[in-house]
XYZ file of C-alpha atoms in Angstrom:
171
model
C 12.938 -3.706 2.214
C 13.149 -4.735 -1.421
C 12.415 -8.421 -0.861
C 12.773 -8.185 2.906
C 9.931 -6.486 4.731
C 10.748 -3.631 7.080
C 9.832 -4.474 10.645
C 7.816 -1.720 12.352
C 9.621 -0.018 15.216
C 8.313 -0.380 18.751
C 9.548 3.134 19.583
C 6.442 5.314 20.180
C 8.358 8.310 18.785
C 8.623 6.562 15.406
C 5.813 8.088 13.327
C 5.123 8.599 9.658
C 7.280 11.394 8.256
C 6.892 10.774 4.512
C 3.896 9.598 2.498
C 4.783 8.350 -0.974
C 1.934 9.278 -3.305
C 3.089 7.257 -6.306
C 1.262 4.213 -7.609
C 2.903 0.836 -8.051
C 5.464 0.731 -10.865
C 6.598 4.342 -10.257
C 9.750 3.528 -8.305
C 8.066 2.818 -4.992
C 10.640 0.221 -3.895
C 13.520 2.573 -4.720
C 11.740 5.371 -2.868
C 11.194 3.133 0.169
C 14.855 2.070 0.233
C 15.994 5.694 -0.035
C 13.612 6.803 2.716
C 14.880 4.060 5.031
C 18.415 5.403 4.606
C 17.457 9.081 4.833
C 15.050 8.768 7.756
C 16.857 5.978 9.577
C 13.780 3.875 10.164
C 11.424 1.296 8.679
C 9.305 2.170 5.656
C 6.051 0.437 4.788
C 6.278 -0.507 1.116
C 2.798 -1.806 0.394
C 3.612 -4.767 -1.807
C 6.500 -5.993 0.306
C 4.766 -5.523 3.648
C 1.468 -7.038 2.504
C 3.150 -10.235 1.354
C 5.903 -10.636 3.924
C 4.667 -9.420 7.324
C 2.227 -12.261 7.686
C -1.414 -13.179 7.570
C -2.493 -10.832 10.361
C -0.918 -7.753 8.750
C -2.482 -8.503 5.344
C -5.888 -8.977 6.993
C -5.534 -5.651 8.798
C -5.030 -3.819 5.478
C -8.176 -5.474 4.121
C -9.965 -4.135 7.201
C -8.620 -0.643 6.470
C -10.278 -0.742 3.053
C -13.483 -2.176 4.500
C -13.645 0.734 6.970
C -13.146 3.412 4.301
C -16.705 4.778 4.601
C -16.506 5.092 8.408
C -13.976 7.895 8.950
C -13.254 7.363 12.676
C -12.833 3.609 12.193
C -10.728 4.122 9.060
C -8.391 6.513 10.882
C -8.075 4.128 13.827
C -7.203 1.220 11.566
C -4.798 3.293 9.461
C -2.953 4.379 12.578
C -2.637 0.718 13.621
C -1.151 -0.495 10.314
C 1.234 2.458 9.972
C 2.409 2.505 13.604
C 6.168 2.098 13.828
C 6.950 3.212 10.273
C 8.694 6.454 9.256
C 7.399 6.327 5.695
C 4.934 4.595 3.414
C 5.044 3.971 -0.337
C 2.988 2.085 -2.934
C -0.513 0.726 -2.572
C -2.383 0.503 -0.302
C -1.028 3.689 1.292
C -1.452 5.724 -1.881
C -5.203 5.196 -1.558
C -5.265 6.974 1.811
C -3.014 10.026 1.413
C -5.662 12.452 2.710
C -6.400 10.308 5.735
C -2.710 9.716 6.465
C -2.146 13.473 6.402
C -4.949 13.877 8.904
C -3.225 11.369 11.189
C 0.284 12.699 10.551
C -0.076 16.422 9.705
C 3.698 16.987 9.868
C 4.371 14.321 7.222
C 5.586 15.329 3.793
C 3.949 13.958 0.665
C 6.223 12.914 -2.179
C 4.637 12.392 -5.580
C 6.450 10.328 -8.187
C 5.597 10.523 -11.862
C 6.468 8.259 -14.738
C 5.860 8.416 -18.472
C 2.161 7.523 -18.763
C 2.467 5.076 -21.658
C 5.389 3.201 -20.090
C 3.644 3.146 -16.717
C 0.386 1.836 -18.209
C 2.224 -0.964 -20.032
C 4.164 -1.955 -16.904
C 1.158 -1.719 -14.577
C -1.064 -3.759 -16.884
C 1.561 -6.475 -17.316
C 1.865 -6.794 -13.548
C -1.913 -6.657 -13.049
C -2.564 -9.336 -15.676
C -0.031 -11.690 -14.067
C -1.524 -11.185 -10.616
C -5.208 -11.536 -11.460
C -5.967 -14.642 -13.534
C -9.425 -16.073 -12.915
C -8.107 -18.960 -10.809
C -5.944 -16.840 -8.474
C -8.583 -16.607 -5.700
C -8.870 -20.393 -5.432
C -5.148 -20.990 -5.812
C -4.176 -18.574 -3.037
C -6.986 -19.217 -0.543
C -5.116 -21.903 1.449
C -1.884 -19.866 1.517
C -1.441 -17.758 4.666
C -1.068 -14.042 3.897
C -1.775 -14.537 0.178
C -5.323 -15.651 0.992
C -6.128 -11.941 1.524
C -4.923 -10.868 -1.910
C -8.201 -11.367 -3.811
C -10.258 -9.353 -1.313
C -7.541 -6.698 -1.013
C -7.362 -6.395 -4.802
C -11.147 -6.079 -5.115
C -11.234 -3.342 -2.468
C -8.202 -1.568 -3.946
C -9.871 -1.384 -7.353
C -13.069 -0.038 -5.745
C -11.050 2.627 -3.922
C -9.187 3.558 -7.106
C -12.512 4.196 -8.828
C -13.964 6.061 -5.826
C -11.000 8.428 -5.870
C -11.394 8.993 -9.619
C -7.968 7.564 -10.353
C -7.049 5.524 -13.384
C -8.408 1.982 -13.193
C -6.244 -0.965 -14.131
C -6.911 -2.757 -17.379
C -8.858 -1.921 -20.491
C -12.560 -1.294 -20.064
C -12.458 -1.160 -16.252
């Protein structure tokens, strides 16, 4: 965690206990590190896992978003990508809190808040660095990263569907 992705447990008793409901740039890495210590198991921090667990794992999260309008399929796919983790923080998990609670009704939801102006500035700086016009072409041949453009597109759609703040001015 925090630069090194948590490896999902193979223990079938290892299930999601905590759902972090804070967006990126609200201390999600710190929360994930704390949860790993407190719960004694691997935590799925969206950004870290998406970029470091490999091409297959990144593709599976894209498929979660693509299944978002088919509830049974969405729940099946969510269970697959969260299997073996005791907690989840950051995007993409924050986009599926309701569904994760349906899968893991005993899980606790932890919301993290940050000063809105400071969060907006930080989130936009990160977003602008990650989404230049050439990023799709640049990352396409790179395993794992090739999924970023599609994941980002779907994440922004989901953000709008949920009525949450969009990233960037005018979006």
